[in-house]
């Protein structure tokens, strides 16, 4: 720890010459000057180290003790800083830098959005931007309450929003609106109808009256479980005594048939291997400045790729300053491998089928591939076991 | 009453009442760490300085340090430290 103290306050090594060195020691000690690292070079010459702030007094006391005192070495932070005392340009640069830091620290350079899952960051940031808050906004001038009220009015998916600004960093904390649960109105009468054509496999009625049986073929929209309960006289005459409307409930599983088709051309446009042109630009506070002039005509007929090189903080946070590079490559026509295209289409259709069937299962499927000179078409016909009942309220 | 007499009284008082002499009578306190380091509190200055012999004033007594490569490692108004190969300490 002592070395740190010595480094901060600075030390100086003196060479003392004279006939009475011990007298110099005593005068210094009596004057309250502490010194250390005394090294005798000859009977009339020695070196001592003392704190930098005692230098002038040590030299003056040397004259009093009839000794010649000269500085041999200066060390520590003050000596280091003194080396720059005549470098006015550097001092001006440091002052300028400090000024830039002071000014820039008043502006928002980094915006973080927290607490959102369904609403993307970009949507929230775009909405904030439309209300005048974004990268480059003057932090102290932001009316957080007005801003959050305006954004909440625009974004119904959010129930709470606040902005905490700390230096250059703005933390946007949001809470999303909980979606209202789907509530079945049990006070209303309803039928369960077929959502699609199929052959009934199983009927599970928990409310109302089932009107279909296993093995029966049904069409889309046909009533499967009725919400009309009809009471007849018990003597077998078939006379209706009362009709009661209830909410039909239950599940109806059926074998359904689904046909999906997808096609892709065998000739496609893709960016060429060679670079057509490259341009560079600067990003300052989210605004882009290009150095390549008006080259927007290249955007047509070319693939445009932009690579950003932002300035990044040590913690990985990206600042709104940096370089960006644009590369244009001309489109060229290329043939697509038919087998690869077929595999791709099969994967797409299989995923689509799984999404459509949801809780059900694909029992069997038949794939068909048609290839022409221009395109590949894949068709799948699938037999699925799925729940086809859908609640429809009665008027 | 002279300063010398007063110091003698303080010294005797400290001895009688079993009090620390360096505190009551301002006597010098010396400490030898092995044969390489010598500490002294309450010194009155260096009388002679050399690589083989150093004389230090302790008020009524003089401390003579003998040895080789003796160096004054640090010193202030009250305390000093001498390092080197100390061969002997004499009180005169």
Short mmCIF file of C-alpha atoms in Angstrom, two decimals:
data_model
loop_
_atom_site.label_atom_id
_atom_site.label_comp_id
_atom_site.label_asym_id
_atom_site.label_seq_id
_atom_site.Cartn_x
_atom_site.Cartn_y
_atom_site.Cartn_z
CA UNK A 1 0.00 0.00 0.00
CA UNK A 2 2.91 2.29 0.75
CA UNK A 3 4.11 2.11 -2.84
CA UNK A 4 0.69 3.30 -4.00
CA UNK A 5 0.83 6.27 -1.65
CA UNK A 6 4.34 7.09 -2.85
CA UNK A 7 3.26 6.75 -6.46
CA UNK A 8 0.33 9.11 -6.00
CA UNK A 9 2.17 11.77 -4.04
CA UNK A 10 5.38 11.41 -6.10
CA UNK A 11 8.91 10.86 -4.87
CA UNK A 12 12.22 12.49 -5.61
CA UNK A 13 15.74 11.13 -5.14
CA UNK A 14 18.34 13.70 -4.08
CA UNK A 15 22.13 13.52 -4.13
CA UNK A 16 23.61 15.33 -1.14
CA UNK A 17 27.28 16.34 -1.06
CA UNK A 18 28.94 17.94 1.89
CA UNK A 19 31.32 17.46 4.83
CA UNK A 20 28.56 17.07 7.43
CA UNK A 21 25.98 14.67 6.04
CA UNK A 22 24.69 13.75 9.49
CA UNK A 23 23.95 17.41 10.09
CA UNK A 24 21.78 17.42 6.97
CA UNK A 25 19.92 14.37 8.30
CA UNK A 26 19.29 16.04 11.63
CA UNK A 27 18.09 19.32 10.12
CA UNK A 28 15.71 17.48 7.81
CA UNK A 29 14.37 15.31 10.63
CA UNK A 30 13.92 18.33 12.90
CA UNK A 31 12.04 20.15 10.13
CA UNK A 32 9.64 17.21 9.84
CA UNK A 33 10.92 15.91 6.49
CA UNK A 34 10.70 12.14 6.38
CA UNK A 35 13.11 10.42 4.03
CA UNK A 36 14.03 6.89 3.22
CA UNK A 37 16.26 4.77 0.96
CA UNK A 38 19.41 6.53 2.12
CA UNK A 39 22.40 5.19 0.20
CA UNK A 40 25.95 6.30 0.88
CA UNK A 41 28.04 6.70 -2.25
CA UNK A 42 31.17 8.06 -0.61
CA UNK A 43 31.98 9.48 2.85
CA UNK A 44 30.86 12.90 1.64
CA UNK A 45 28.12 11.93 -0.76
CA UNK A 46 24.83 10.08 -0.43
CA UNK A 47 21.42 9.71 -2.00
CA UNK A 48 18.10 9.95 -0.19
CA UNK A 49 14.51 9.66 -1.31
CA UNK A 50 11.72 11.86 -0.04
CA UNK A 51 8.24 13.01 -0.96
CA UNK A 52 8.01 15.34 -3.92
CA UNK A 53 6.25 18.06 -1.98
CA UNK A 54 9.25 18.31 0.40
CA UNK A 55 11.68 18.98 -2.46
CA UNK A 56 11.97 22.75 -2.12
CA UNK A 57 12.38 22.60 1.64
CA UNK A 58 14.99 19.83 1.31
CA UNK A 59 17.04 21.98 -1.08
CA UNK A 60 16.76 25.00 1.22
CA UNK A 61 17.80 22.93 4.24
CA UNK A 62 20.78 21.64 2.25
CA UNK A 63 22.12 25.19 2.00
CA UNK A 64 21.62 25.56 5.74
CA UNK A 65 23.67 22.39 6.38
CA UNK A 66 26.37 23.54 3.94
CA UNK A 67 25.52 20.70 1.60
CA UNK A 68 25.01 20.71 -2.13
CA UNK A 69 21.71 19.11 -3.09
CA UNK A 70 20.73 18.05 -6.59
CA UNK A 71 17.80 16.10 -7.95
CA UNK A 72 18.76 12.71 -9.38
CA UNK A 73 15.42 11.20 -10.20
CA UNK A 74 11.74 12.03 -10.00
CA UNK A 75 9.12 9.31 -9.93
CA UNK A 76 5.40 8.89 -9.37
CA UNK A 77 2.25 10.36 -10.84
CA UNK A 78 3.07 14.09 -10.44
CA UNK A 79 6.37 13.62 -12.27
CA UNK A 80 4.59 11.72 -15.02
CA UNK A 81 1.98 14.46 -15.42
CA UNK A 82 4.63 17.18 -15.39
CA UNK A 83 6.07 15.73 -18.60
CA UNK A 84 2.97 16.90 -20.40
CA UNK A 85 2.81 20.39 -18.96
CA UNK A 86 4.01 22.04 -22.17
CA UNK A 87 1.93 19.92 -24.53
CA UNK A 88 -0.83 22.41 -25.14
CA UNK A 89 -2.34 20.48 -28.03
CA UNK A 90 -2.76 17.44 -25.88
CA UNK A 91 -4.31 19.47 -23.09
CA UNK A 92 -6.71 21.02 -25.59
CA UNK A 93 -7.54 17.54 -26.91
CA UNK A 94 -8.26 16.24 -23.42
CA UNK A 95 -10.46 19.25 -22.69
CA UNK A 96 -12.25 18.78 -25.99
CA UNK A 97 -12.74 15.09 -25.28
CA UNK A 98 -14.06 15.85 -21.81
CA UNK A 99 -16.44 18.39 -23.36
CA UNK A 100 -17.62 15.85 -25.92
CA UNK A 101 -18.17 13.31 -23.16
CA UNK A 102 -20.10 15.82 -21.11
CA UNK A 103 -22.30 16.80 -24.03
CA UNK A 104 -22.83 13.30 -25.38
CA UNK A 105 -23.65 11.91 -21.97
CA UNK A 106 -26.78 14.09 -22.05
CA UNK A 107 -28.08 12.27 -25.12
CA UNK A 108 -29.61 8.82 -25.29
CA UNK A 109 -27.34 6.50 -27.25
CA UNK A 110 -28.52 3.07 -26.14
CA UNK A 111 -32.13 1.96 -25.71
CA UNK A 112 -32.97 -1.34 -24.05
CA UNK A 113 -36.48 -2.77 -24.02
CA UNK A 114 -37.40 -5.15 -21.22
CA UNK A 115 -40.48 -7.09 -20.23
CA UNK A 116 -41.93 -7.80 -23.66
CA UNK A 117 -42.50 -11.24 -25.12
CA UNK A 118 -45.26 -10.89 -27.69
CA UNK A 119 -44.65 -7.33 -28.87
CA UNK A 120 -41.28 -7.10 -30.66
CA UNK A 121 -38.68 -4.55 -29.61
CA UNK A 122 -38.78 -2.99 -33.04
CA UNK A 123 -42.50 -2.20 -32.74
CA UNK A 124 -42.03 -0.52 -29.37
CA UNK A 125 -38.97 1.40 -30.55
CA UNK A 126 -40.75 2.51 -33.72
CA UNK A 127 -43.69 3.77 -31.67
CA UNK A 128 -41.36 5.62 -29.30
CA UNK A 129 -39.60 7.11 -32.32
CA UNK A 130 -42.89 8.32 -33.74
CA UNK A 131 -43.44 10.21 -30.49
CA UNK A 132 -40.04 11.85 -30.70
CA UNK A 133 -37.98 9.55 -28.51
CA UNK A 134 -35.14 7.56 -29.97
CA UNK A 135 -31.38 7.30 -30.25
CA UNK A 136 -30.01 10.83 -30.11
CA UNK A 137 -32.83 12.27 -28.00
CA UNK A 138 -31.83 14.83 -25.40
CA UNK A 139 -32.27 12.89 -22.14
CA UNK A 140 -33.26 15.67 -19.71
CA UNK A 141 -35.83 16.96 -22.21
CA UNK A 142 -37.86 13.75 -22.30
CA UNK A 143 -41.27 13.96 -20.64
CA UNK A 144 -41.50 10.33 -19.57
CA UNK A 145 -45.10 10.47 -18.39
CA UNK A 146 -46.43 12.06 -21.57
CA UNK A 147 -44.35 9.72 -23.69
CA UNK A 148 -45.54 6.56 -21.93
CA UNK A 149 -49.18 7.72 -22.05
CA UNK A 150 -48.94 8.38 -25.79
CA UNK A 151 -47.32 5.04 -26.54
CA UNK A 152 -49.79 3.12 -24.36
CA UNK A 153 -52.66 4.73 -26.27
CA UNK A 154 -51.12 3.56 -29.54
CA UNK A 155 -50.15 0.05 -28.45
CA UNK A 156 -53.09 -1.74 -26.91
CA UNK A 157 -50.93 -4.82 -26.39
CA UNK A 158 -49.08 -2.95 -23.64
CA UNK A 159 -50.56 -2.24 -20.23
CA UNK A 160 -47.58 -0.39 -18.73
CA UNK A 161 -44.58 1.46 -20.07
CA UNK A 162 -41.95 3.59 -18.43
CA UNK A 163 -38.58 4.94 -19.49
CA UNK A 164 -35.62 5.20 -17.12
CA UNK A 165 -32.82 7.33 -18.49
CA UNK A 166 -29.39 6.93 -16.90
CA UNK A 167 -26.68 8.79 -18.75
CA UNK A 168 -26.61 7.58 -22.33
CA UNK A 169 -28.69 4.51 -21.56
CA UNK A 170 -32.47 4.43 -21.68
CA UNK A 171 -34.24 1.46 -20.19
CA UNK A 172 -37.76 0.97 -21.52
CA UNK A 173 -39.73 -1.28 -19.19
CA UNK A 174 -43.03 -2.60 -20.47
CA UNK A 175 -45.74 -4.95 -19.30
CA UNK A 176 -47.91 -6.61 -21.87
CA UNK A 177 -51.67 -6.82 -21.66
CA UNK A 178 -52.84 -10.25 -20.63
CA UNK A 179 -55.09 -11.61 -23.41
CA UNK A 180 -58.64 -12.12 -22.23
CA UNK A 181 -59.39 -15.85 -21.92
CA UNK A 182 -61.90 -17.32 -24.32
CA UNK A 183 -65.07 -17.75 -22.32
CA UNK A 184 -67.82 -20.06 -23.39
CA UNK A 185 -71.14 -18.41 -22.72
CA UNK A 186 -72.92 -21.32 -21.09
CA UNK A 187 -76.13 -19.36 -20.76
CA UNK A 188 -76.57 -19.50 -24.54
CA UNK A 189 -77.66 -22.51 -26.55
CA UNK A 190 -75.20 -23.94 -29.03
CA UNK A 191 -74.69 -26.84 -31.42
CA UNK A 192 -71.47 -28.58 -32.20
CA UNK A 193 -71.01 -28.80 -35.93
CA UNK A 194 -68.42 -30.46 -38.17
CA UNK A 195 -65.49 -28.25 -39.00
CA UNK A 196 -64.67 -30.37 -42.06
CA UNK A 197 -65.77 -33.48 -43.91
CA UNK A 198 -64.96 -36.84 -42.35
CA UNK A 199 -66.00 -40.25 -41.10
CA UNK A 200 -66.90 -40.34 -37.40
CA UNK A 201 -64.59 -42.47 -35.27
CA UNK A 202 -65.66 -41.49 -31.76
CA UNK A 203 -68.35 -39.28 -30.19
CA UNK A 204 -68.05 -38.07 -26.59
CA UNK A 205 -71.14 -36.09 -25.58
CA UNK A 206 -71.05 -34.17 -22.26
CA UNK A 207 -73.92 -31.79 -23.02
CA UNK A 208 -76.79 -31.83 -25.52
CA UNK A 209 -77.72 -34.75 -27.68
CA UNK A 210 -75.47 -36.61 -30.09
CA UNK A 211 -76.98 -36.88 -33.56
CA UNK A 212 -74.22 -38.82 -35.32
CA UNK A 213 -72.85 -42.27 -34.78
CA UNK A 214 -69.54 -44.03 -35.28
CA UNK A 215 -68.84 -44.86 -38.90
CA UNK A 216 -71.16 -42.17 -40.20
CA UNK A 217 -69.85 -39.79 -42.87
CA UNK A 218 -70.46 -36.11 -42.19
CA UNK A 219 -70.04 -32.95 -44.23
CA UNK A 220 -68.61 -29.65 -43.14
CA UNK A 221 -71.19 -27.65 -41.16
CA UNK A 222 -73.34 -30.66 -40.32
CA UNK A 223 -74.63 -30.78 -36.71
CA UNK A 224 -72.82 -33.39 -34.68
CA UNK A 225 -74.14 -32.69 -31.18
CA UNK A 226 -77.39 -30.81 -30.98
CA UNK A 227 -78.26 -28.22 -28.37
CA UNK A 228 -81.98 -28.88 -28.79
CA UNK A 229 -83.26 -31.37 -26.24
CA UNK A 230 -86.65 -32.71 -27.35
CA UNK A 231 -88.83 -34.51 -24.83
CA UNK A 232 -91.48 -36.86 -26.18
CA UNK A 233 -94.41 -38.49 -24.50
CA UNK A 234 -93.43 -41.85 -23.04
CA UNK A 235 -96.28 -43.80 -24.60
CA UNK A 236 -94.46 -44.18 -27.90
CA UNK A 237 -96.81 -41.84 -29.73
CA UNK A 238 -93.93 -39.54 -30.71
CA UNK A 239 -95.72 -36.47 -29.42
CA UNK A 240 -93.33 -33.69 -28.40
CA UNK A 241 -94.06 -32.47 -24.93
CA UNK A 242 -91.28 -29.90 -24.56
CA UNK A 243 -88.17 -28.53 -26.27
CA UNK A 244 -85.24 -27.25 -24.28
CA UNK A 245 -82.24 -25.39 -25.68
CA UNK A 246 -78.92 -26.16 -24.03
CA UNK A 247 -75.29 -25.71 -24.81
CA UNK A 248 -73.97 -28.76 -26.62
CA UNK A 249 -70.60 -29.95 -25.33
CA UNK A 250 -68.33 -32.79 -26.27
CA UNK A 251 -65.69 -34.01 -28.69
CA UNK A 252 -66.18 -35.67 -32.05
CA UNK A 253 -63.21 -37.44 -33.58
CA UNK A 254 -63.24 -38.31 -37.24
CA UNK A 255 -61.04 -39.56 -40.02
CA UNK A 256 -60.48 -36.69 -42.41
CA UNK A 257 -58.71 -36.31 -45.68
CA UNK A 258 -56.38 -33.41 -46.41
CA UNK A 259 -54.64 -32.61 -49.66
CA UNK A 260 -51.76 -30.15 -49.71
CA UNK A 261 -49.78 -29.04 -52.73
CA UNK A 262 -46.64 -26.98 -53.16
CA UNK A 263 -44.48 -26.08 -56.14
CA UNK A 264 -41.18 -24.36 -56.79
CA UNK A 265 -39.60 -23.24 -60.08
CA UNK A 266 -36.42 -24.91 -61.29
CA UNK A 267 -34.95 -21.61 -62.42
CA UNK A 268 -34.22 -19.02 -59.74
CA UNK A 269 -32.52 -15.68 -59.39
CA UNK A 270 -29.60 -15.43 -57.03
CA UNK A 271 -26.78 -12.96 -56.36
CA UNK A 272 -23.70 -13.43 -58.52
CA UNK A 273 -20.38 -14.58 -57.16
CA UNK A 274 -18.47 -11.39 -58.03
CA UNK A 275 -18.99 -8.04 -56.35
CA UNK A 276 -20.44 -5.44 -58.63
CA UNK A 277 -19.76 -2.44 -56.43
CA UNK A 278 -18.93 -1.62 -52.81
CA UNK A 279 -19.80 1.50 -50.84
CA UNK A 280 -19.06 2.72 -47.36
CA UNK A 281 -21.00 4.89 -44.98
CA UNK A 282 -21.19 6.18 -41.42
CA UNK A 283 -23.88 5.63 -38.83
CA UNK A 284 -24.26 8.55 -36.44
CA UNK A 285 -27.05 8.42 -33.84
CA UNK A 286 -28.96 5.96 -35.98
CA UNK A 287 -28.76 8.13 -39.10
CA UNK A 288 -26.87 6.81 -42.10
CA UNK A 289 -24.49 8.92 -44.12
CA UNK A 290 -23.19 7.38 -47.31
CA UNK A 291 -19.92 8.15 -49.04
CA UNK A 292 -20.82 6.60 -52.36
CA UNK A 293 -23.19 9.24 -53.68
CA UNK A 294 -26.39 8.36 -55.45
CA UNK A 295 -26.04 4.70 -56.32
CA UNK A 296 -29.60 3.76 -55.62
CA UNK A 297 -30.06 2.77 -59.28
CA UNK A 298 -27.99 -0.29 -58.42
CA UNK A 299 -30.76 -1.45 -56.09
CA UNK A 300 -32.76 -2.66 -59.09
CA UNK A 301 -31.37 -5.76 -60.71
CA UNK A 302 -28.85 -6.29 -57.93
CA UNK A 303 -28.70 -8.01 -54.60
CA UNK A 304 -27.89 -5.43 -51.94
CA UNK A 305 -26.14 -6.54 -48.77
CA UNK A 306 -25.42 -4.18 -45.87
CA UNK A 307 -22.93 -5.09 -43.15
CA UNK A 308 -22.80 -2.89 -40.05
CA UNK A 309 -19.65 -2.42 -37.98
CA UNK A 310 -20.93 -0.63 -34.85
CA UNK A 311 -18.75 0.68 -32.03
CA UNK A 312 -19.28 -1.74 -29.18
CA UNK A 313 -18.87 -1.19 -25.46
CA UNK A 314 -16.86 -3.73 -23.43
CA UNK A 315 -20.10 -5.30 -22.16
CA UNK A 316 -21.21 -5.96 -25.73
CA UNK A 317 -23.64 -3.06 -25.97
CA UNK A 318 -23.69 -1.51 -29.43
CA UNK A 319 -23.50 2.26 -29.74
CA UNK A 320 -25.31 4.14 -32.52
CA UNK A 321 -21.99 5.02 -34.16
CA UNK A 322 -20.08 2.97 -36.64
CA UNK A 323 -19.29 2.09 -40.21
CA UNK A 324 -21.41 0.23 -42.68
CA UNK A 325 -20.56 -1.42 -45.95
CA UNK A 326 -22.89 -1.98 -48.88
CA UNK A 327 -22.19 -4.57 -51.51
CA UNK A 328 -24.20 -4.89 -54.68
CA UNK A 329 -24.12 -8.13 -56.61
CA UNK A 330 -26.02 -8.53 -59.89
CA UNK A 331 -28.73 -11.13 -60.01
CA UNK A 332 -28.06 -14.16 -62.17
CA UNK A 333 -30.30 -17.00 -63.24
CA UNK A 334 -29.36 -20.36 -61.82
CA UNK A 335 -30.93 -23.79 -62.14
CA UNK A 336 -32.20 -25.48 -59.01
CA UNK A 337 -31.48 -29.12 -58.32
CA UNK A 338 -34.78 -30.99 -58.70
CA UNK A 339 -34.07 -33.45 -55.87
CA UNK A 340 -33.17 -30.69 -53.45
CA UNK A 341 -36.30 -28.81 -54.42
CA UNK A 342 -38.40 -31.92 -53.86
CA UNK A 343 -36.86 -32.53 -50.41
CA UNK A 344 -37.46 -28.92 -49.49
CA UNK A 345 -41.11 -29.07 -50.58
CA UNK A 346 -41.67 -32.34 -48.68
CA UNK A 347 -40.30 -30.78 -45.48
CA UNK A 348 -42.49 -27.72 -45.92
CA UNK A 349 -45.63 -29.77 -46.53
CA UNK A 350 -44.95 -32.09 -43.58
CA UNK A 351 -44.59 -29.08 -41.26
CA UNK A 352 -47.73 -27.51 -42.67
CA UNK A 353 -49.68 -30.76 -42.18
CA UNK A 354 -48.58 -31.03 -38.54
CA UNK A 355 -49.68 -27.46 -37.94
CA UNK A 356 -53.11 -28.07 -39.48
CA UNK A 357 -53.88 -31.29 -37.61
CA UNK A 358 -52.82 -29.82 -34.22
CA UNK A 359 -53.94 -32.33 -31.53
CA UNK A 360 -54.77 -35.07 -34.00
CA UNK A 361 -52.56 -37.51 -35.84
CA UNK A 362 -51.64 -38.19 -39.44
CA UNK A 363 -52.61 -41.83 -39.92
CA UNK A 364 -51.35 -42.29 -43.45
CA UNK A 365 -50.08 -40.17 -46.30
CA UNK A 366 -49.47 -40.56 -50.01
CA UNK A 367 -46.91 -38.37 -51.74
CA UNK A 368 -46.91 -37.51 -55.40
CA UNK A 369 -44.20 -35.62 -57.31
CA UNK A 370 -44.64 -34.00 -60.69
CA UNK A 371 -41.68 -32.51 -62.49
CA UNK A 372 -41.73 -30.38 -65.61
CA UNK A 373 -39.01 -28.36 -67.26
CA UNK A 374 -40.06 -25.28 -65.30
CA UNK A 375 -41.12 -26.52 -61.87
CA UNK A 376 -41.43 -29.30 -59.34
CA UNK A 377 -44.82 -29.89 -57.71
CA UNK A 378 -45.29 -32.07 -54.64
CA UNK A 379 -48.73 -33.18 -53.49
CA UNK A 380 -49.57 -35.01 -50.29
CA UNK A 381 -52.88 -36.68 -49.56
CA UNK A 382 -53.14 -37.48 -45.86
CA UNK A 383 -55.66 -39.40 -43.81
CA UNK A 384 -55.89 -37.76 -40.41
CA UNK A 385 -57.57 -38.51 -37.12
CA UNK A 386 -58.71 -35.24 -35.63
CA UNK A 387 -61.35 -33.55 -33.54
CA UNK A 388 -63.78 -31.86 -35.93
CA UNK A 389 -66.40 -30.50 -33.52
CA UNK A 390 -66.82 -26.70 -33.43
CA UNK A 391 -69.24 -24.77 -31.18
CA UNK A 392 -71.80 -22.64 -33.02
CA UNK A 393 -74.20 -20.55 -30.95
CA UNK A 394 -77.87 -20.74 -31.82
CA UNK A 395 -79.66 -17.50 -32.71
CA UNK B 1 15.58 23.07 38.36
CA UNK B 2 17.61 22.20 35.33
CA UNK B 3 16.40 20.01 32.48
CA UNK B 4 18.93 17.34 33.38
CA UNK B 5 17.67 17.11 36.98
CA UNK B 6 14.07 17.04 35.86
CA UNK B 7 14.80 14.19 33.49
CA UNK B 8 16.53 12.26 36.29
CA UNK B 9 13.43 12.71 38.49
CA UNK B 10 11.16 11.47 35.72
CA UNK B 11 13.42 8.52 35.09
CA UNK B 12 13.47 7.55 38.79
CA UNK B 13 9.68 8.00 39.01
CA UNK B 14 9.16 5.67 36.07
CA UNK B 15 11.51 3.14 37.63
CA UNK B 16 9.81 3.35 41.07
CA UNK B 17 6.25 3.06 39.82
CA UNK B 18 7.12 0.53 37.14
CA UNK B 19 5.97 2.85 34.36
CA UNK B 20 7.30 2.81 30.78
CA UNK B 21 10.34 5.05 30.77
CA UNK B 22 10.00 6.01 27.10
CA UNK B 23 6.55 7.43 27.79
CA UNK B 24 7.11 9.10 31.17
CA UNK B 25 10.71 10.21 30.95
CA UNK B 26 11.09 10.46 27.19
CA UNK B 27 13.86 7.90 27.16
CA UNK B 28 14.86 6.50 23.76
CA UNK B 29 13.44 3.11 22.81
CA UNK B 30 15.59 0.80 20.69
CA UNK B 31 14.74 -2.34 18.82
CA UNK B 32 17.08 -4.70 17.05
CA UNK B 33 15.59 -7.04 14.44
CA UNK B 34 18.11 -9.83 14.02
CA UNK B 35 21.42 -8.30 13.05
CA UNK B 36 20.12 -6.49 9.98
CA UNK B 37 17.79 -3.79 11.23
CA UNK B 38 17.94 -1.28 14.05
CA UNK B 39 15.00 0.90 15.06
CA UNK B 40 15.20 3.79 17.45
CA UNK B 41 12.40 6.00 18.73
CA UNK B 42 13.05 9.24 20.58
CA UNK B 43 16.44 9.94 19.04
CA UNK B 44 18.01 13.38 19.21
CA UNK B 45 19.84 13.27 15.91
CA UNK B 46 22.78 11.59 14.22
CA UNK B 47 26.19 12.60 15.51
CA UNK B 48 28.29 10.73 13.01
CA UNK B 49 27.42 8.84 9.87
CA UNK B 50 29.48 6.22 8.04
CA UNK B 51 29.16 2.82 6.42
CA UNK B 52 30.91 1.06 9.34
CA UNK B 53 29.93 3.20 12.30
CA UNK B 54 27.00 5.42 13.14
CA UNK B 55 26.64 7.47 16.30
CA UNK B 56 23.16 8.46 17.38
CA UNK B 57 22.26 10.84 20.17
CA UNK B 58 19.68 9.52 22.63
CA UNK B 59 19.74 12.46 25.07
CA UNK B 60 21.83 11.45 28.06
CA UNK B 61 23.36 8.54 26.19
CA UNK B 62 24.97 8.00 22.82
CA UNK B 63 24.30 4.88 20.81
CA UNK B 64 27.15 3.56 18.71
CA UNK B 65 26.29 1.12 15.94
CA UNK B 66 29.11 -0.93 14.51
CA UNK B 67 28.98 -3.10 11.42
CA UNK B 68 29.30 -3.17 7.66
CA UNK B 69 27.32 -1.50 4.88
CA UNK B 70 25.32 0.47 7.42
CA UNK B 71 22.68 2.69 5.85
CA UNK B 72 20.06 5.04 7.17
CA UNK B 73 16.96 3.49 5.74
CA UNK B 74 14.46 6.06 6.98
CA UNK B 75 14.39 8.92 9.40
CA UNK B 76 12.01 11.51 10.74
CA UNK B 77 11.95 13.77 13.79
CA UNK B 78 11.22 10.90 16.21
CA UNK B 79 12.17 7.59 14.61
CA UNK B 80 15.04 6.28 12.56
CA UNK B 81 15.86 2.95 11.04
CA UNK B 82 19.29 1.69 10.15
CA UNK B 83 19.94 -1.41 8.10
CA UNK B 84 23.06 -3.34 7.25
CA UNK B 85 25.21 -6.01 8.88
CA UNK B 86 25.10 -4.84 12.49
CA UNK B 87 27.99 -6.25 14.53
CA UNK B 88 27.37 -4.42 17.82
CA UNK B 89 25.43 -1.75 19.67
CA UNK B 90 27.24 0.18 22.37
CA UNK B 91 25.75 2.64 24.81
CA UNK B 92 28.02 5.42 25.99
#
